[in-house]
XYZ file of C-alpha atoms in Angstrom:
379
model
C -27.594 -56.490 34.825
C -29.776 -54.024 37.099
C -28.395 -51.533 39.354
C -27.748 -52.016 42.518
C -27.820 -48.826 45.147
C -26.185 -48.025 48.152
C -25.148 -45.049 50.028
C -23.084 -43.778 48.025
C -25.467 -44.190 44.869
C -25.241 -46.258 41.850
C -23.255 -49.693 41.336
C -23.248 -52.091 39.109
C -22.148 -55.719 38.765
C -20.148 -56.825 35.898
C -22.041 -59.447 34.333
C -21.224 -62.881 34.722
C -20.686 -65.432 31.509
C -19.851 -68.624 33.555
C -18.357 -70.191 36.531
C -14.900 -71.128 36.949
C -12.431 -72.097 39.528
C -9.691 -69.563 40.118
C -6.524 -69.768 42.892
C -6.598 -66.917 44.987
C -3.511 -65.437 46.610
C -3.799 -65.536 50.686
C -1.118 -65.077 53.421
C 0.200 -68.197 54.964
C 2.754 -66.933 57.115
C 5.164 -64.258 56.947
C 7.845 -64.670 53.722
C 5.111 -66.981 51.906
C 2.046 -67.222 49.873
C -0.215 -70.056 49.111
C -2.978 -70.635 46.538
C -6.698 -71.387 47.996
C -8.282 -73.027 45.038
C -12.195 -73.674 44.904
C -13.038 -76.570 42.581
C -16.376 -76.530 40.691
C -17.645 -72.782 42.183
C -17.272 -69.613 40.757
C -14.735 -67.814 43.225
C -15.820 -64.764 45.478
C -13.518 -62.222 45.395
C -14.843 -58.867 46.512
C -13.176 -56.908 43.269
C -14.238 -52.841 42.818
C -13.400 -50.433 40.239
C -13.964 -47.243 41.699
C -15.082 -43.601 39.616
C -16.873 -44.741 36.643
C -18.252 -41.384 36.001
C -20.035 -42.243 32.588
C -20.494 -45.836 33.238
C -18.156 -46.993 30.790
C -16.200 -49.729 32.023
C -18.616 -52.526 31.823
C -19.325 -52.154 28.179
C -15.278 -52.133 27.555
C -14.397 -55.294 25.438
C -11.363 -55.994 27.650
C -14.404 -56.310 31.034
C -14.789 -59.822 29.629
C -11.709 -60.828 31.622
C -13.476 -60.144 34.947
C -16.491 -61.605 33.795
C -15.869 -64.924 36.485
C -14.853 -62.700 39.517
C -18.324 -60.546 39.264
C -16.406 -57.418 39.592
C -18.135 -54.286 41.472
C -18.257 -51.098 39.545
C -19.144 -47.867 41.512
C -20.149 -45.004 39.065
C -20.183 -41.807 41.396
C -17.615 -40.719 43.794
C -17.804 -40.452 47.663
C -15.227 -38.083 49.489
C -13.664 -38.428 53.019
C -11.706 -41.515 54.881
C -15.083 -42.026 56.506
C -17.099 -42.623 53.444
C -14.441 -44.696 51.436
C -13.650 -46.945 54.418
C -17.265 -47.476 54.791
C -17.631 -48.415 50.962
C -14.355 -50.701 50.940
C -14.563 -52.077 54.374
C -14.841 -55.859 52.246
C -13.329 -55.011 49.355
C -9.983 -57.358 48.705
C -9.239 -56.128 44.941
C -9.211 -52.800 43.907
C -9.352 -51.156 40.666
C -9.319 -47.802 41.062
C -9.484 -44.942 37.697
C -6.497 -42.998 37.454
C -6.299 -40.581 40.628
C -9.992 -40.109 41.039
C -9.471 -41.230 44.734
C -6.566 -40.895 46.770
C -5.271 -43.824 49.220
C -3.304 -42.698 51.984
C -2.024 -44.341 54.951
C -4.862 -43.727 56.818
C -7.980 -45.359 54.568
C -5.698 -48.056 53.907
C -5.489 -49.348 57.112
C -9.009 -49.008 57.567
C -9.231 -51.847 54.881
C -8.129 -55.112 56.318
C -9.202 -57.127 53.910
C -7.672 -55.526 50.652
C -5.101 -57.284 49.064
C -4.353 -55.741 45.291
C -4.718 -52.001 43.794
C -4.460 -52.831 40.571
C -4.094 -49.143 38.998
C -5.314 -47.996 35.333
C -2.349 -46.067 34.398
C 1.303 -44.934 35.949
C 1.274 -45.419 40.253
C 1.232 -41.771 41.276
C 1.325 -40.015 44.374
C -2.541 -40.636 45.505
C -1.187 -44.167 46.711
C 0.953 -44.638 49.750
C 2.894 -47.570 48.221
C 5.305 -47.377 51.640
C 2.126 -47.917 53.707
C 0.523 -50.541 51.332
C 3.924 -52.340 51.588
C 3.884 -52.360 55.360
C 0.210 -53.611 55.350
C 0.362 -56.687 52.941
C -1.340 -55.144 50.208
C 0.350 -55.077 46.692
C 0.190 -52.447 44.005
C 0.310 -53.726 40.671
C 1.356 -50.953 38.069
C -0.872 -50.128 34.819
C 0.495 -48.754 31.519
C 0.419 -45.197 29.800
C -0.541 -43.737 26.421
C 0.075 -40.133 25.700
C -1.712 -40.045 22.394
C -5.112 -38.985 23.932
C -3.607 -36.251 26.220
C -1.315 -34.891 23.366
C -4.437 -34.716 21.279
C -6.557 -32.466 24.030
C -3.903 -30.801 24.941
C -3.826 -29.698 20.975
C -7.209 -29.789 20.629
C -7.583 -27.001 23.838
C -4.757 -25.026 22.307
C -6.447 -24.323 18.728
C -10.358 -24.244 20.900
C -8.710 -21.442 23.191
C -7.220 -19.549 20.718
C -9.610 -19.576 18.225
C -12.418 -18.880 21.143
C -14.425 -21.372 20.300
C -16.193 -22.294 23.135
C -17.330 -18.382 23.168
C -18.400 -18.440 19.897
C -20.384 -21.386 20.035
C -21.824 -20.410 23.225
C -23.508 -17.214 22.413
C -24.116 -18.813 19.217
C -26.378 -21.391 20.814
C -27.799 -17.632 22.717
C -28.327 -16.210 19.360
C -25.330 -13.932 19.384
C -23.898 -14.559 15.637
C -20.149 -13.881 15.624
C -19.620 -12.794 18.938
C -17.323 -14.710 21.186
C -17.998 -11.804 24.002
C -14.695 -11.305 25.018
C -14.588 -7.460 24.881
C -13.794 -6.328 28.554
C -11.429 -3.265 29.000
C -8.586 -4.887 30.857
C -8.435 -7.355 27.316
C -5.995 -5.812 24.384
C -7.659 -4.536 21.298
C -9.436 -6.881 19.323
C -8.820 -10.276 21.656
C -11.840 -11.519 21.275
C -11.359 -12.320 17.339
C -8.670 -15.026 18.243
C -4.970 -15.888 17.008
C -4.095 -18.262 14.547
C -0.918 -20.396 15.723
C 1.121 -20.047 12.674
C 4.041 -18.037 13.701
C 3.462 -18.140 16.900
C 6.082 -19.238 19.363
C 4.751 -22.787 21.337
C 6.426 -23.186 24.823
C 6.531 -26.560 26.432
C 7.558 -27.011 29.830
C 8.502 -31.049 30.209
C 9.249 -33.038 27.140
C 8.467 -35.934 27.441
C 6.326 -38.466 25.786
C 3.673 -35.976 25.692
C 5.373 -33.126 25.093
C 7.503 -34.575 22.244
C 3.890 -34.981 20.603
C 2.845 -31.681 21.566
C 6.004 -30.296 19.975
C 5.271 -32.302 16.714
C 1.852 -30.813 16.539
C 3.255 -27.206 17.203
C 5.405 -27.641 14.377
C 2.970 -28.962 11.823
C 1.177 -25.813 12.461
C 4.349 -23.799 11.287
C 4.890 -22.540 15.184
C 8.316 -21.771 16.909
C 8.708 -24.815 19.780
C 10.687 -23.728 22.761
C 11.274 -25.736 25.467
C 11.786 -25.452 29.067
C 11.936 -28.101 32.203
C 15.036 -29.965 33.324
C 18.546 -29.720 32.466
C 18.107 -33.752 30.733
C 14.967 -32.806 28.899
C 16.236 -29.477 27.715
C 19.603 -31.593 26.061
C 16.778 -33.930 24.390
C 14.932 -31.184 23.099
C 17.883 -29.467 21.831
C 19.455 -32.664 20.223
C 15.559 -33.043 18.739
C 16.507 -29.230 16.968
C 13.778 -27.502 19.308
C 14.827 -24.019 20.842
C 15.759 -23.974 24.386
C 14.683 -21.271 26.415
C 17.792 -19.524 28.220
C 15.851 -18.928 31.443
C 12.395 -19.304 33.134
C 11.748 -15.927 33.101
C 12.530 -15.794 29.168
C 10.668 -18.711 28.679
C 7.331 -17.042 30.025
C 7.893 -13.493 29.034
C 7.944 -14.530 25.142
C 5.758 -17.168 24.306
C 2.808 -17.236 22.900
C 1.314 -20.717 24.154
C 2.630 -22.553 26.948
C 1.691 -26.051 27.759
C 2.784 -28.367 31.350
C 3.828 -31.577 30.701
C 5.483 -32.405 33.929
C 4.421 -35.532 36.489
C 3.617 -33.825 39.768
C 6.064 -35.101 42.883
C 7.371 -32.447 45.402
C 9.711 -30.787 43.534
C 7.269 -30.006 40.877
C 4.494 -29.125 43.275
C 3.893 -25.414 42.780
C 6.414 -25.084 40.760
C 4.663 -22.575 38.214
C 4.479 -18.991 40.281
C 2.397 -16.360 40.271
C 5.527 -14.084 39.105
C 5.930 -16.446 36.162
C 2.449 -16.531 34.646
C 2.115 -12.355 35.743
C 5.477 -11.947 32.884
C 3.212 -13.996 30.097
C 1.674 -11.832 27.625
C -1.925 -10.401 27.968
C -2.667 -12.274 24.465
C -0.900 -15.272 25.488
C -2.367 -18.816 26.701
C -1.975 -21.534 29.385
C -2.761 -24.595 28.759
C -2.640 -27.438 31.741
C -3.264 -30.573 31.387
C -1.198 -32.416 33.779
C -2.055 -31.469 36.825
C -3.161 -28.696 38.614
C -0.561 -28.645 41.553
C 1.532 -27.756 39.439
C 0.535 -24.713 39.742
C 0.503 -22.525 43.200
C -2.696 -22.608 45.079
C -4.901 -19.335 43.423
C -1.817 -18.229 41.021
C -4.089 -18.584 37.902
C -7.397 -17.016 38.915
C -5.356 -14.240 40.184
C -3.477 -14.144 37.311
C -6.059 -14.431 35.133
C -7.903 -11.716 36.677
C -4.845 -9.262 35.753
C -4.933 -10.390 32.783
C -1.591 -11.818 32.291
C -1.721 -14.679 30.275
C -4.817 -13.624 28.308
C -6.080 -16.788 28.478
C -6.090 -19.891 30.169
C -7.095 -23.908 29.119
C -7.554 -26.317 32.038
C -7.969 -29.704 31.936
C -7.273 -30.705 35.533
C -8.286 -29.247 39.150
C -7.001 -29.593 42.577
C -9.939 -31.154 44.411
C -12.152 -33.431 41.665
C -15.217 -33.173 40.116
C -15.199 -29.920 40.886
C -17.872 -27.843 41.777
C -20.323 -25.516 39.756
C -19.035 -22.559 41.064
C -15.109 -23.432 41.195
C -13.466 -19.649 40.236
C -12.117 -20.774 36.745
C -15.667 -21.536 35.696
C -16.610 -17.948 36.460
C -14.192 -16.933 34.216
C -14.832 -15.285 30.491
C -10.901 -15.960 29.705
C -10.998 -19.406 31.052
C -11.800 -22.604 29.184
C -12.443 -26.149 31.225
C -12.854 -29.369 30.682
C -13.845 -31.789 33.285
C -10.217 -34.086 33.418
C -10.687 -35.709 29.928
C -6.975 -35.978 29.125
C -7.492 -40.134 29.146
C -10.974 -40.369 28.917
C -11.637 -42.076 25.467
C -12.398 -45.063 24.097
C -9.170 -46.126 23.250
C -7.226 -45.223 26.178
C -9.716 -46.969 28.490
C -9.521 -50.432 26.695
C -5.867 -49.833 26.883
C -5.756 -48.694 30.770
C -8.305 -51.451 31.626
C -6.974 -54.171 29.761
C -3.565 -54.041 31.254
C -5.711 -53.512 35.048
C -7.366 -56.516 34.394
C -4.880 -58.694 33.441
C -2.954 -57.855 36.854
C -6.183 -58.584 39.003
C -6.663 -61.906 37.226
C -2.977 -62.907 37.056
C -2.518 -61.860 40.883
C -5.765 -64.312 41.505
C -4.121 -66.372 39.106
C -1.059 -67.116 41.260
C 1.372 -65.537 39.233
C 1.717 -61.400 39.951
C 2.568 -58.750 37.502
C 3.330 -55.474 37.366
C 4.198 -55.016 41.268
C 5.488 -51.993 42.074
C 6.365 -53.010 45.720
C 6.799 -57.173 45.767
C 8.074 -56.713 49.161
C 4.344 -56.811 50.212
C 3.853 -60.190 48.659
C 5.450 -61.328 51.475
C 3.554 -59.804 54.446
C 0.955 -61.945 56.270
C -2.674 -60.165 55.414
């Protein structure tokens, strides 16, 4: 398989290992569906998965299953209706990575043709399922895992806290046990790190993840408190976890605190500047749900007082982000680029289920769809 370029930069073709007849799903009139079948060729379906940043998915075991349908895999990212109606403008299957790209109402109906998102993971908010509905185009739903965010999440806490990435840093600069954290405005001795023993863990959401999260915090001989809604404080409480009385409380006297809370608009924002200005100036934030969770500039301003001391982000606003993004200019911030899913597991898990929507939707026989009103719209 060679590369193939365009103008948005590198594709690839997933290779092919035969030809096959497959039924394809096309409109014949509104309230029905027939199957177009194409005996003794392979079948041309214009199929692209969208955001392969590392180039991954092609060597996945589970991209065997779209081996016949000679899948299109686009490993950088182009921004802008303009662009991504351009690169689509054919495409009738898509296969998009999480919430790399959004699809609103607008670049969908720039896309005549498409007639599946199949989507790695939970439908979220980047996809106007009303508007894909009203268009004909269906939206078959992925599954979850929180094992590998659970695990970064954990493995950010004890990194941040322990300052690793400054040690290792100006380790690298010749700088032997110095993590350089030594401004003024920091208290006495920050720079040496915490241990979590003792330490009081706050989780706001518990769910999946943040059960996990919780389980981990307690291992490590730390206080869990919780805090989110009024159904996922009874859980944690029934689950023997403290329950903080208040927001305010919650923030003023933990030690760590972690979001594990899907992002829809009552969530948006949610997390204040006030709130993170009452954490301690030794204490950490850790996010790695997303980052509208949090009001538009509240951490780097935050941050910059000094209140929490420190801060581990997974996620951003507006992604990839760019060199100079503020967090990255930031001694008391540590970053990873969106990693929460991205391992070898969780992709043949993601990508399996993806596939196996794309190929039973071609198949004549759906799964997964979150809107099966659209099934019946002539495309």
């Amino acid at each position: 398989m060679s590369p193939q370029r365009d103008r948005g930069g590198a594709s690839y073709r997933l290779r092919v290992a035969r030809a096959q007849s497959w039924p394809l799903w096309t409109g014949a009139g509104p309230g029905s569906l027939r199957q177009q079948y194409l005996p003794g060729t392979r079948l041309s379906v214009n199929i692209i998965i969208l955001d392969d940043y590392q180039d991954a998915v092609r060597k996945l075991k589970c991209a065997t299953l779209l081996e016949p349908l000679n899948a299109k895999v686009f490993t950088n990212t182009v921004k802008g209706i303009g662009q991504l109606s351009v690169r689509l403008r054919d495409v009738e299957v898509l296969v998009p990575i999480r919430e790399r790209t959004h699809f609103p109402r607008q670049l969908l109906e720039k896309l005549p043709k498409l007639k599946l998102i199949a989507q790695t993971g939970q439908v979220g908010t980047h996809i106007d399922v009303e508007a894909c509905t009203r268009l004909g185009i269906a939206v078959a739903e992925g599954v979850g895992s929180p094992t590998a965010p659970a695990e970064l999440t954990w493995a950010l806490i004890m990194a941040a806290m322990r300052r690793l990435p400054q040690y290792i840093g100006n380790l690298k600069h010749g700088a032997w046990q110095q993590s350089g954290l030594k401004a003024a405005s920091m208290p006495p001795n920050f720079g040496l790190g915490m241990v979590l023993k003792g330490k009081t863990l706050g989780i706001w959401g518990y769910g999946r993840i943040g059960q996990l999260v919780a389980g981990y915090g307690r291992a490590f001989g730390m206080q869990v408190t919780v805090w989110g809604s009024e159904s996922a404080r009874a859980k944690a409480a029934l689950d023997g976890l403290m329950v903080a009385p208040s927001c305010e409380t919650f923030f003023e006297t933990c030690d760590v605190i972690t979001l594990h809370l899907r992002l829809h608009d009552s969530t948006r924002g949610v997390v204040k500047f006030d709130a993170l200005s009452r954490m301690k100036p030794t204490a950490l934030l850790v996010n790695t749900s997303r980052a509208e969770l949090i009001e538009e500039n509240a951490l780097v301003s935050a941050l910059n007082r000094g209140r929490p001391g420190m801060a581990a982000v997974d996620v951003f606003e507006s992604e990839p982000i760019l060199q100079g993004h503020p967090l990255l200019r930031l001694e008391n911030a540590v970053c990873t680029p969106h990693i929460g899913y991205v391992e070898q597991d969780s992709y043949e898990h993601y990508f399996r289920c993806a596939f196996e929507n794309v190929v039973n939707f071609i198949d004549a026989h759906p799964t997964n769809i979150v809107n099966p009103e659209a099934l019946r719209v002539l495309r």
